[in-house]
């Protein structure tokens, strides 16, 4: 019989959950036994209580952050894939444009977010633009690399069989690029959330009330530290959910691609 | 099928040479005509331009000078009835995301053959290489030998008139290679197609060919050739016969001379 610690479900699910519970219990015990005041470090129990008490406000803020995140992710995919397709058309185009795409990536969003928020009048649009700027790069670079990673032998085979440009694209380039694109999508999903939160912080500092980052700022001003931690916990859960959803999508698409009878 | 020297050559090189962009001379001007039904093997030391020559014949390289003719015409007329060309690479070169059946069906899909007919022909091609059971698997789920058989099935599914093979069994173990050689000999006999086959193995060349073209390197050129009676049945009995051994010896002598002419010690 396989020992408990060697079973896949234990290693993959139970072990990390158990570790998490252990840390939470230790944290709770430490706060209670040492009488740490909640405005210094709230115990997990206090955070949970605050989450329950403020659930309406916090869930509304979560929804607001998720809206920005998902819109930024959708925009990143649409614009990023379009840019990658344009760049892959010619080396000259790629060499001309890629430095500027990289320039956009290496400029810290915190530095340019205030500028975007000033330039774009509608606050909601400004938040989405900030998050998109952060999230778009992995989509562009991974899609581009995927489109370029076509097996040269297969490309020869297609050209020898006089494949049209459309056949090249649909039957060779896109399926070859999909695994890289999906890996980029997973990274971008996380970055969209980071972008949304950063943008909300900047906007929140300027007085625009929106999302979980704004809740964190407000809680800080009011010394409501359990509520601050509760907002933080919601951001973490949202990030994990997003990552899990993208990982599942990646598995699903790759499985469908390899099993599609029509392909 | 016995080659008829009076027939229109399936493919022809007329003083075709290849100089690469970096100035390397891949092939000196070469004249070569392959008649319908011939099984021609190209053999020679590394760097003698066997693969370059095959790529010229597949229109994957353009000659720097001279001409390549298919059925006495340009490449644009290749693909019509009686003028189909297929290429089998050194690697299986399959689409890793697609099923075995979809991989075999690919050239038919690209040619716009109706789906039902393409499916039926792909299944028949898989049957011919003994892989009917594997049609729904992906290439990653197959062994190296099985992947190569899928690649051959894809090469045969278009019912080619000219089959070009670039050392397709080079990476396989001896046992699998012998088996695939026997399969290829049988397929080639049934179809009566013209085959040009690049190999490093003199045993394989003797077993399969009706003509063996020996090449030399520095620069890549034709060095000599050897003909083998196409009427000989290529089976295990032939492989074990004295005649096979003698032919291998003759080819070995020719190859040694080619190696010496290429500036290599033999």
Coordinates of C-alpha atoms in Angstrom, one line a residue:
Chain A
X1 CA 0.0 0.0 0.0
X2 CA 1.3 3.5 -0.9
X3 CA 2.2 5.6 2.1
X4 CA 0.0 8.6 2.6
X5 CA 2.9 11.1 1.9
X6 CA 3.6 9.5 -1.5
X7 CA 0.0 9.7 -2.8
X8 CA -0.5 12.3 -5.5
X9 CA -3.6 13.9 -4.0
X10 CA -1.7 14.4 -0.7
X11 CA 1.4 15.9 -2.3
X12 CA -0.6 18.2 -4.6
X13 CA -3.5 19.2 -2.5
X14 CA -3.6 18.1 1.1
X15 CA 0.1 19.0 1.9
X16 CA -0.1 22.7 0.9
X17 CA -3.5 23.1 2.5
X18 CA -2.3 21.6 5.7
X19 CA 0.8 23.8 5.7
X20 CA -1.5 26.9 5.1
X21 CA -3.7 25.9 8.0
X22 CA -0.7 25.3 10.3
X23 CA 0.6 28.8 9.5
X24 CA -2.8 30.4 10.1
X25 CA -3.1 28.5 13.5
X26 CA 0.5 29.6 14.4
X27 CA -0.4 33.2 13.4
X28 CA -3.6 33.2 15.5
X29 CA -1.8 31.7 18.5
X30 CA 1.0 34.2 18.3
X31 CA -1.4 37.1 18.2
X32 CA -3.5 35.9 21.0
X33 CA -0.8 34.7 23.3
X34 CA 1.4 37.7 22.9
X35 CA -1.6 40.1 23.0
X36 CA -0.6 41.8 19.8
X37 CA -3.1 44.6 19.1
X38 CA -5.1 44.2 15.9
X39 CA -3.9 47.6 14.6
X40 CA -0.3 46.2 14.6
X41 CA -1.0 42.7 13.3
X42 CA -4.5 41.4 13.2
X43 CA -5.1 37.7 13.9
X44 CA -6.7 35.6 11.1
X45 CA -9.9 35.5 13.2
X46 CA -10.1 39.3 13.3
X47 CA -9.5 39.4 9.5
X48 CA -12.2 36.9 8.9
X49 CA -14.6 38.8 11.2
X50 CA -13.8 42.1 9.3
X51 CA -14.4 40.3 6.0
X52 CA -17.8 39.2 7.2
X53 CA -18.7 42.5 8.6
X54 CA -17.7 44.5 5.5
X55 CA -18.6 41.9 3.0
X56 CA -20.9 44.1 1.0
X57 CA -18.4 46.9 0.5
X58 CA -15.4 44.5 0.0
X59 CA -17.2 42.3 -2.5
X60 CA -18.3 45.4 -4.4
X61 CA -14.7 46.6 -4.5
X62 CA -13.6 43.1 -5.6
X63 CA -16.1 43.1 -8.4
X64 CA -14.8 46.6 -9.4
X65 CA -11.1 45.4 -9.4
X66 CA -12.0 42.2 -11.3
X67 CA -13.9 44.2 -14.0
X68 CA -10.7 46.3 -14.6
X69 CA -8.6 43.1 -14.5
X70 CA -10.7 41.2 -17.0
X71 CA -11.1 44.1 -19.3
X72 CA -7.4 44.7 -19.3
X73 CA -6.7 41.0 -20.0
X74 CA -9.2 41.0 -22.9
X75 CA -7.7 44.1 -24.3
X76 CA -4.1 42.7 -23.9
X77 CA -5.1 39.6 -25.7
X78 CA -6.8 41.5 -28.6
X79 CA -4.1 44.1 -29.0
X80 CA -1.1 41.9 -28.1
X81 CA -2.1 39.1 -30.6
X82 CA -2.7 41.7 -33.3
X83 CA 0.7 43.4 -32.7
X84 CA 2.4 39.9 -32.7
X85 CA 0.7 39.1 -36.0
X86 CA 1.8 42.4 -37.5
X87 CA 5.4 42.0 -36.2
X88 CA 5.7 38.4 -37.6
X89 CA 5.0 39.6 -41.1
X90 CA 8.5 40.9 -41.6
X91 CA 11.8 41.1 -39.8
X92 CA 12.1 44.8 -40.7
X93 CA 8.8 45.6 -38.9
X94 CA 9.8 43.5 -35.9
X95 CA 13.2 45.2 -35.6
X96 CA 11.6 48.6 -36.0
X97 CA 8.7 48.2 -33.5
X98 CA 10.0 45.7 -30.9
X99 CA 12.4 48.1 -29.1
X100 CA 9.4 50.4 -28.4
X101 CA 7.4 47.5 -27.1
X102 CA 10.3 46.6 -24.8
X103 CA 10.6 50.2 -23.8
X104 CA 6.9 50.2 -22.7
X105 CA 7.6 47.0 -20.7
X106 CA 10.6 48.2 -18.8
X107 CA 9.1 51.6 -17.8
X108 CA 7.7 51.1 -14.3
X109 CA 3.9 51.5 -14.4
X110 CA 4.0 53.3 -11.0
X111 CA 6.0 56.0 -12.8
X112 CA 3.6 56.5 -15.7
X113 CA 0.3 55.6 -14.1
X114 CA -0.3 59.2 -12.7
X115 CA 0.3 60.5 -16.2
X116 CA -2.2 58.1 -17.7
X117 CA -4.7 59.0 -15.1
X118 CA -4.3 62.7 -15.8
X119 CA -4.3 62.2 -19.6
X120 CA -7.3 59.9 -19.7
X121 CA -10.3 61.8 -18.4
X122 CA -12.6 58.8 -17.6
X123 CA -11.2 57.2 -14.4
X124 CA -12.5 53.7 -15.3
X125 CA -10.8 53.9 -18.7
X126 CA -7.6 55.1 -17.2
X127 CA -7.5 52.1 -14.8
X128 CA -8.0 49.7 -17.7
X129 CA -5.3 51.4 -19.8
X130 CA -2.8 51.2 -16.9
X131 CA -3.5 47.5 -16.4
X132 CA -3.3 46.8 -20.1
X133 CA 0.1 48.5 -20.4
X134 CA 1.4 46.1 -17.7
X135 CA -0.3 43.0 -19.0
X136 CA 0.2 43.2 -22.7
X137 CA 4.0 42.4 -23.0
X138 CA 3.9 38.6 -22.2
X139 CA 1.1 38.2 -24.8
X140 CA 3.1 40.0 -27.5
X141 CA 6.4 38.3 -26.8
X142 CA 5.0 34.8 -26.3
X143 CA 2.7 35.0 -29.3
X144 CA 5.5 36.3 -31.4
X145 CA 7.8 33.6 -30.3
X146 CA 5.1 31.0 -30.8
X147 CA 4.4 32.2 -34.3
X148 CA 8.1 32.1 -35.1
X149 CA 8.6 28.6 -33.6
X150 CA 7.1 26.8 -36.5
X151 CA 9.0 23.6 -37.3
X152 CA 11.1 24.4 -40.4
X153 CA 10.6 20.9 -41.8
X154 CA 6.8 21.3 -41.5
X155 CA 7.1 24.8 -43.1
X156 CA 9.0 23.2 -46.0
X157 CA 6.4 20.5 -46.2
X158 CA 3.6 23.1 -46.5
X159 CA 5.4 25.1 -49.1
X160 CA 6.2 22.0 -51.1
X161 CA 2.5 21.1 -51.1
X162 CA 1.7 24.6 -52.3
X163 CA -0.2 25.6 -49.2
X164 CA -1.9 29.0 -49.4
X165 CA -1.1 31.8 -46.9
X166 CA -4.3 31.1 -45.1
X167 CA -3.6 27.4 -44.8
X168 CA -0.1 28.3 -43.5
X169 CA -1.7 30.5 -40.9
X170 CA -4.6 28.3 -39.8
X171 CA -3.0 24.9 -40.0
X172 CA 0.5 25.6 -39.1
X173 CA 1.3 29.0 -37.5
X174 CA -1.7 29.3 -35.1
X175 CA -1.5 25.7 -33.7
X176 CA 2.3 26.0 -33.4
X177 CA 1.9 29.3 -31.5
X178 CA -0.9 28.2 -29.2
X179 CA 1.1 26.6 -26.4
X180 CA 3.4 29.7 -26.1
X181 CA 0.4 32.0 -26.3
X182 CA -1.4 30.2 -23.5
X183 CA 1.7 30.3 -21.3
X184 CA 1.8 34.1 -22.0
X185 CA -1.9 34.4 -21.2
X186 CA -1.3 32.8 -17.8
X187 CA 1.4 35.3 -17.0
X188 CA -0.7 38.2 -18.3
X189 CA -3.7 37.2 -16.2
X190 CA -1.6 37.7 -13.1
X191 CA -0.1 41.0 -14.4
X192 CA -3.6 42.3 -15.3
X193 CA -4.5 42.0 -11.6
X194 CA -1.2 43.6 -10.5
X195 CA -1.8 46.4 -13.1
X196 CA -5.4 47.0 -11.9
X197 CA -4.4 47.2 -8.2
X198 CA -1.4 49.5 -8.9
X199 CA -3.7 51.8 -11.0
X200 CA -6.3 51.8 -8.3
X201 CA -3.7 52.8 -5.8
X202 CA -2.5 55.7 -7.9
X203 CA -6.1 56.8 -8.7
X204 CA -7.1 56.2 -5.0
X205 CA -4.3 58.5 -3.8
X206 CA -5.8 61.1 -6.2
X207 CA -9.2 60.7 -4.6
X208 CA -10.9 58.4 -7.1
X209 CA -12.7 55.7 -5.2
X210 CA -12.6 52.3 -6.9
X211 CA -11.6 48.7 -6.1
X212 CA -9.8 46.8 -3.5
X213 CA -6.7 49.0 -3.6
X214 CA -8.8 52.0 -2.6
X215 CA -10.2 49.9 0.3
X216 CA -6.7 49.2 1.4
X217 CA -5.8 52.8 1.3
X218 CA -8.9 53.9 3.2
X219 CA -8.4 51.2 5.8
X220 CA -4.9 52.4 6.3
X221 CA -6.1 56.0 6.8
X222 CA -8.7 54.8 9.3
X223 CA -6.3 52.4 11.1
X224 CA -8.7 49.6 10.3
X225 CA -5.9 47.1 9.8
X226 CA -8.1 43.9 9.9
X227 CA -10.1 45.4 7.0
X228 CA -6.9 46.2 5.2
X229 CA -5.8 42.6 5.5
X230 CA -9.3 41.4 4.5
X231 CA -9.0 43.4 1.2
X232 CA -5.5 42.0 0.7
X233 CA -6.8 38.4 1.2
X234 CA -9.5 39.0 -1.4
X235 CA -6.8 40.2 -3.9
X236 CA -4.8 37.1 -3.2
X237 CA -7.8 34.8 -3.7
X238 CA -8.7 36.7 -6.9
X239 CA -5.2 36.2 -8.2
X240 CA -5.2 32.5 -7.3
X241 CA -8.6 32.0 -9.0
X242 CA -7.4 33.8 -12.1
X243 CA -4.2 31.8 -12.3
X244 CA -6.2 28.5 -11.7
X245 CA -8.7 29.5 -14.4
X246 CA -6.0 30.2 -17.0
X247 CA -4.1 27.0 -16.1
X248 CA -7.4 25.1 -16.6
X249 CA -8.0 26.9 -19.9
X250 CA -4.5 26.1 -21.0
X251 CA -4.9 22.3 -20.3
X252 CA -8.4 22.3 -21.9
X253 CA -7.3 24.0 -25.1
X254 CA -4.2 21.9 -25.5
X255 CA -6.1 18.7 -24.9
X256 CA -8.8 19.8 -27.4
X257 CA -6.2 20.6 -30.0
X258 CA -4.6 17.2 -29.8
X259 CA -7.8 15.3 -29.8
X260 CA -9.8 17.3 -32.3
X261 CA -10.8 14.7 -34.9
X262 CA -11.2 17.4 -37.6
X263 CA -7.6 18.7 -37.2
Chain B
X1 CA 8.5 -1.7 -62.8
X2 CA 11.5 -1.6 -65.2
X3 CA 12.7 1.8 -66.2
X4 CA 12.3 2.6 -69.9
X5 CA 15.2 4.8 -71.1
X6 CA 13.1 6.2 -73.9
X7 CA 10.3 7.5 -71.6
X8 CA 10.0 11.1 -70.5
X9 CA 12.2 11.4 -67.4
X10 CA 10.2 12.0 -64.2
X11 CA 12.8 14.4 -63.0
X12 CA 15.9 15.8 -64.6
X13 CA 18.9 17.9 -63.6
X14 CA 20.5 19.8 -66.4
X15 CA 23.8 21.3 -65.4
X16 CA 22.2 22.2 -62.1
X17 CA 24.5 23.6 -59.5
X18 CA 24.1 25.0 -56.1
X19 CA 26.2 27.7 -54.5
X20 CA 25.0 28.8 -51.1
X21 CA 24.6 32.5 -50.0
X22 CA 27.9 32.3 -48.0
X23 CA 29.7 31.2 -51.2
X24 CA 30.0 27.5 -50.3
X25 CA 29.7 25.3 -53.3
X26 CA 27.2 22.7 -52.5
X27 CA 27.1 21.0 -55.9
X28 CA 29.0 21.4 -59.1
X29 CA 26.9 21.4 -62.3
X30 CA 25.1 18.0 -62.4
X31 CA 23.3 16.1 -65.1
X32 CA 21.0 13.4 -63.9
X33 CA 17.7 11.9 -65.3
X34 CA 15.5 9.6 -63.4
X35 CA 13.1 7.4 -65.5
X36 CA 9.6 6.3 -64.5
X37 CA 9.6 3.3 -62.1
X38 CA 13.3 3.7 -61.0
X39 CA 14.3 3.4 -57.4
X40 CA 17.4 5.6 -57.2
X41 CA 19.5 5.8 -54.1
X42 CA 22.0 8.6 -53.5
X43 CA 24.9 7.6 -51.3
X44 CA 28.2 9.2 -50.5
X45 CA 30.4 10.6 -47.8
X46 CA 29.1 13.4 -45.5
X47 CA 29.0 16.8 -47.2
X48 CA 28.8 15.4 -50.7
X49 CA 25.5 17.2 -51.3
X50 CA 23.0 14.3 -51.3
X51 CA 20.4 16.2 -49.3
X52 CA 21.1 19.4 -51.3
X53 CA 20.5 17.5 -54.5
X54 CA 17.2 16.0 -53.1
X55 CA 16.1 19.5 -52.0
X56 CA 16.7 20.8 -55.5
X57 CA 14.5 17.9 -56.8
X58 CA 11.8 18.9 -54.3
X59 CA 12.0 22.6 -55.2
X60 CA 13.0 23.4 -51.6
X61 CA 16.2 24.9 -53.1
X62 CA 16.5 26.8 -56.4
X63 CA 19.6 25.9 -58.4
X64 CA 22.1 28.7 -58.6
X65 CA 22.6 27.8 -62.3
X66 CA 21.2 25.2 -64.7
X67 CA 17.8 23.6 -64.6
X68 CA 15.6 21.2 -62.7
X69 CA 12.7 19.8 -64.8
X70 CA 9.8 17.7 -63.6
X71 CA 8.2 15.7 -66.4
X72 CA 10.1 18.0 -68.8
X73 CA 8.4 21.1 -67.3
X74 CA 8.5 23.5 -64.3
X75 CA 7.5 22.9 -60.8
X76 CA 4.1 24.7 -61.4
X77 CA 2.8 21.6 -63.2
X78 CA 3.7 19.3 -60.4
X79 CA 0.7 18.1 -58.4
X80 CA -1.6 17.3 -61.3
X81 CA -2.7 13.8 -62.3
X82 CA 0.3 11.5 -62.9
X83 CA 2.6 14.3 -61.7
X84 CA 2.3 14.0 -57.9
X85 CA 5.4 14.5 -55.8
X86 CA 5.9 13.5 -52.2
X87 CA 8.7 14.1 -49.8
X88 CA 9.7 12.1 -46.6
X89 CA 12.1 13.9 -44.4
X90 CA 14.9 12.6 -42.2
X91 CA 12.8 13.4 -39.2
X92 CA 9.1 12.3 -39.1
X93 CA 8.1 16.1 -39.3
X94 CA 4.6 15.6 -38.0
X95 CA 2.3 18.1 -36.4
X96 CA 2.6 17.2 -32.7
X97 CA -0.8 18.7 -31.9
X98 CA -2.8 16.7 -34.5
X99 CA -3.9 13.0 -34.5
X100 CA -2.0 10.5 -36.6
X101 CA -5.0 10.4 -39.0
X102 CA -5.0 14.2 -39.4
X103 CA -1.2 14.1 -40.0
X104 CA -1.6 11.5 -42.8
X105 CA -4.5 13.4 -44.2
X106 CA -2.6 16.7 -44.3
X107 CA -1.5 16.8 -48.0
X108 CA -5.0 15.8 -49.1
X109 CA -6.5 18.6 -47.0
X110 CA -4.0 21.1 -48.4
X111 CA -5.0 20.0 -51.9
X112 CA -8.7 20.5 -51.1
X113 CA -9.7 16.8 -51.4
X114 CA -13.2 16.4 -49.9
X115 CA -13.1 15.4 -46.3
X116 CA -14.8 12.0 -46.6
X117 CA -12.5 10.8 -49.4
X118 CA -9.5 12.2 -47.6
X119 CA -10.4 10.3 -44.4
X120 CA -10.8 7.0 -46.3
X121 CA -7.6 7.4 -48.1
X122 CA -5.7 8.4 -44.9
X123 CA -7.1 5.3 -43.2
X124 CA -6.0 3.1 -46.1
X125 CA -2.5 4.6 -46.1
X126 CA -2.3 3.9 -42.3
X127 CA -3.5 0.3 -42.9
X128 CA -0.7 -0.1 -45.5
X129 CA 2.0 0.7 -42.9
X130 CA 0.3 -1.3 -40.2
X131 CA -0.8 1.6 -38.1
X132 CA -4.6 1.5 -38.5
X133 CA -5.0 1.1 -34.7
X134 CA -3.0 4.2 -33.9
X135 CA -5.1 6.7 -36.0
X136 CA -6.4 8.6 -33.0
X137 CA -3.2 8.9 -31.1
X138 CA -0.9 11.9 -31.3
X139 CA 2.7 11.6 -32.6
X140 CA 4.0 12.0 -29.0
X141 CA 2.3 8.8 -28.0
X142 CA 4.2 6.8 -30.7
X143 CA 7.7 5.2 -30.8
X144 CA 10.3 6.6 -33.3
X145 CA 9.7 3.8 -35.7
X146 CA 5.9 4.3 -35.6
X147 CA 6.3 8.0 -36.2
X148 CA 8.4 7.3 -39.3
X149 CA 5.8 4.9 -40.6
X150 CA 3.2 7.7 -40.1
X151 CA 5.5 10.0 -42.1
X152 CA 5.7 7.3 -44.9
X153 CA 1.9 6.9 -44.9
X154 CA 1.6 10.7 -45.3
X155 CA 4.1 10.4 -48.2
X156 CA 2.1 7.7 -49.9
X157 CA -1.4 9.0 -49.2
X158 CA -1.4 11.3 -52.3
X159 CA -0.5 8.2 -54.4
X160 CA 2.7 10.0 -55.6
X161 CA 4.3 9.4 -58.9
X162 CA 7.6 10.7 -57.5
X163 CA 8.7 9.9 -53.9
X164 CA 11.7 11.8 -52.5
X165 CA 13.1 10.4 -49.2
X166 CA 15.9 12.1 -47.3
X167 CA 17.5 9.3 -45.2
X168 CA 14.2 8.6 -43.5
X169 CA 15.4 5.6 -41.5
X170 CA 18.8 7.0 -40.4
X171 CA 17.8 7.5 -36.7
X172 CA 16.2 4.0 -36.3
X173 CA 17.7 0.8 -34.9
X174 CA 18.8 -1.9 -37.4
X175 CA 15.8 -4.2 -36.8
X176 CA 13.2 -1.4 -37.3
X177 CA 15.1 -0.1 -40.3
X178 CA 15.2 -3.5 -42.0
X179 CA 11.5 -3.9 -41.4
X180 CA 10.7 -0.5 -42.8
X181 CA 13.0 -1.1 -45.8
X182 CA 11.0 -4.3 -46.6
X183 CA 7.7 -2.3 -46.2
X184 CA 9.0 0.4 -48.5
X185 CA 10.2 -2.1 -51.1
X186 CA 6.7 -3.7 -51.1
X187 CA 4.9 -0.4 -51.3
X188 CA 7.1 0.8 -54.1
X189 CA 6.6 -2.4 -56.1
X190 CA 2.8 -2.2 -55.7
X191 CA 2.6 1.5 -56.7
X192 CA 5.1 1.3 -59.5
X193 CA 6.3 4.8 -58.4
X194 CA 9.6 6.5 -59.0
X195 CA 11.7 6.9 -55.8
X196 CA 14.8 8.9 -55.0
X197 CA 16.2 7.9 -51.7
X198 CA 19.1 9.4 -49.8
X199 CA 20.9 7.0 -47.5
X200 CA 24.2 6.5 -45.6
X201 CA 23.7 2.7 -45.5
X202 CA 25.1 0.7 -48.4
X203 CA 23.1 -2.3 -47.4
X204 CA 19.9 -0.3 -47.5
X205 CA 20.9 1.1 -50.9
X206 CA 21.5 -2.3 -52.3
X207 CA 18.4 -3.8 -50.8
X208 CA 16.1 -1.1 -52.2
X209 CA 17.5 0.3 -55.4
X210 CA 17.5 -0.3 -59.1
X211 CA 20.2 2.3 -59.5
X212 CA 22.6 3.6 -56.9
X213 CA 24.2 7.0 -57.6
X214 CA 27.5 7.4 -55.7
X215 CA 28.5 11.0 -54.8
X216 CA 31.8 12.6 -53.7
X217 CA 32.4 15.7 -51.8
X218 CA 34.8 18.8 -52.0
X219 CA 32.9 19.9 -54.1
X220 CA 29.7 17.8 -54.1
X221 CA 29.4 15.9 -57.4
X222 CA 28.3 12.6 -59.0
X223 CA 31.1 10.1 -58.8
X224 CA 29.7 6.9 -60.2
X225 CA 26.7 4.6 -60.4
X226 CA 25.7 1.0 -60.0
X227 CA 22.7 -0.7 -61.5
X228 CA 20.8 -3.6 -59.9
X229 CA 18.3 -5.7 -61.7
X230 CA 14.9 -4.3 -60.8
X231 CA 13.3 -7.7 -61.3
X232 CA 14.9 -9.0 -58.2
X233 CA 12.3 -9.4 -55.4
X234 CA 13.5 -7.4 -52.4
X235 CA 12.8 -9.8 -49.5
X236 CA 14.6 -11.5 -46.7
X237 CA 15.9 -14.2 -49.1
X238 CA 17.6 -11.5 -51.2
X239 CA 19.1 -9.9 -48.1
X240 CA 20.6 -13.2 -47.1
X241 CA 21.8 -14.2 -50.6
X242 CA 25.3 -14.3 -51.9
X243 CA 24.3 -11.9 -54.7
X244 CA 23.3 -9.3 -52.1
X245 CA 26.7 -9.7 -50.4
X246 CA 28.6 -9.3 -53.7
X247 CA 26.6 -6.2 -54.6
X248 CA 27.4 -4.8 -51.2
X249 CA 31.1 -5.5 -51.7
X250 CA 31.1 -3.8 -55.2
X251 CA 29.3 -0.8 -53.7
X252 CA 31.7 -0.6 -50.8
X253 CA 34.6 -0.5 -53.3
X254 CA 32.9 2.3 -55.2
X255 CA 32.3 4.2 -52.0
X256 CA 35.9 3.8 -50.9
X257 CA 37.0 5.3 -54.2
X258 CA 34.5 8.2 -53.7
X259 CA 35.8 8.8 -50.2
X260 CA 39.4 8.9 -51.5
X261 CA 38.4 11.3 -54.3
X262 CA 36.7 13.5 -51.6
X263 CA 40.1 13.8 -49.8
X264 CA 39.1 11.5 -47.0
X265 CA 41.1 8.5 -45.8
X266 CA 39.3 5.2 -46.5

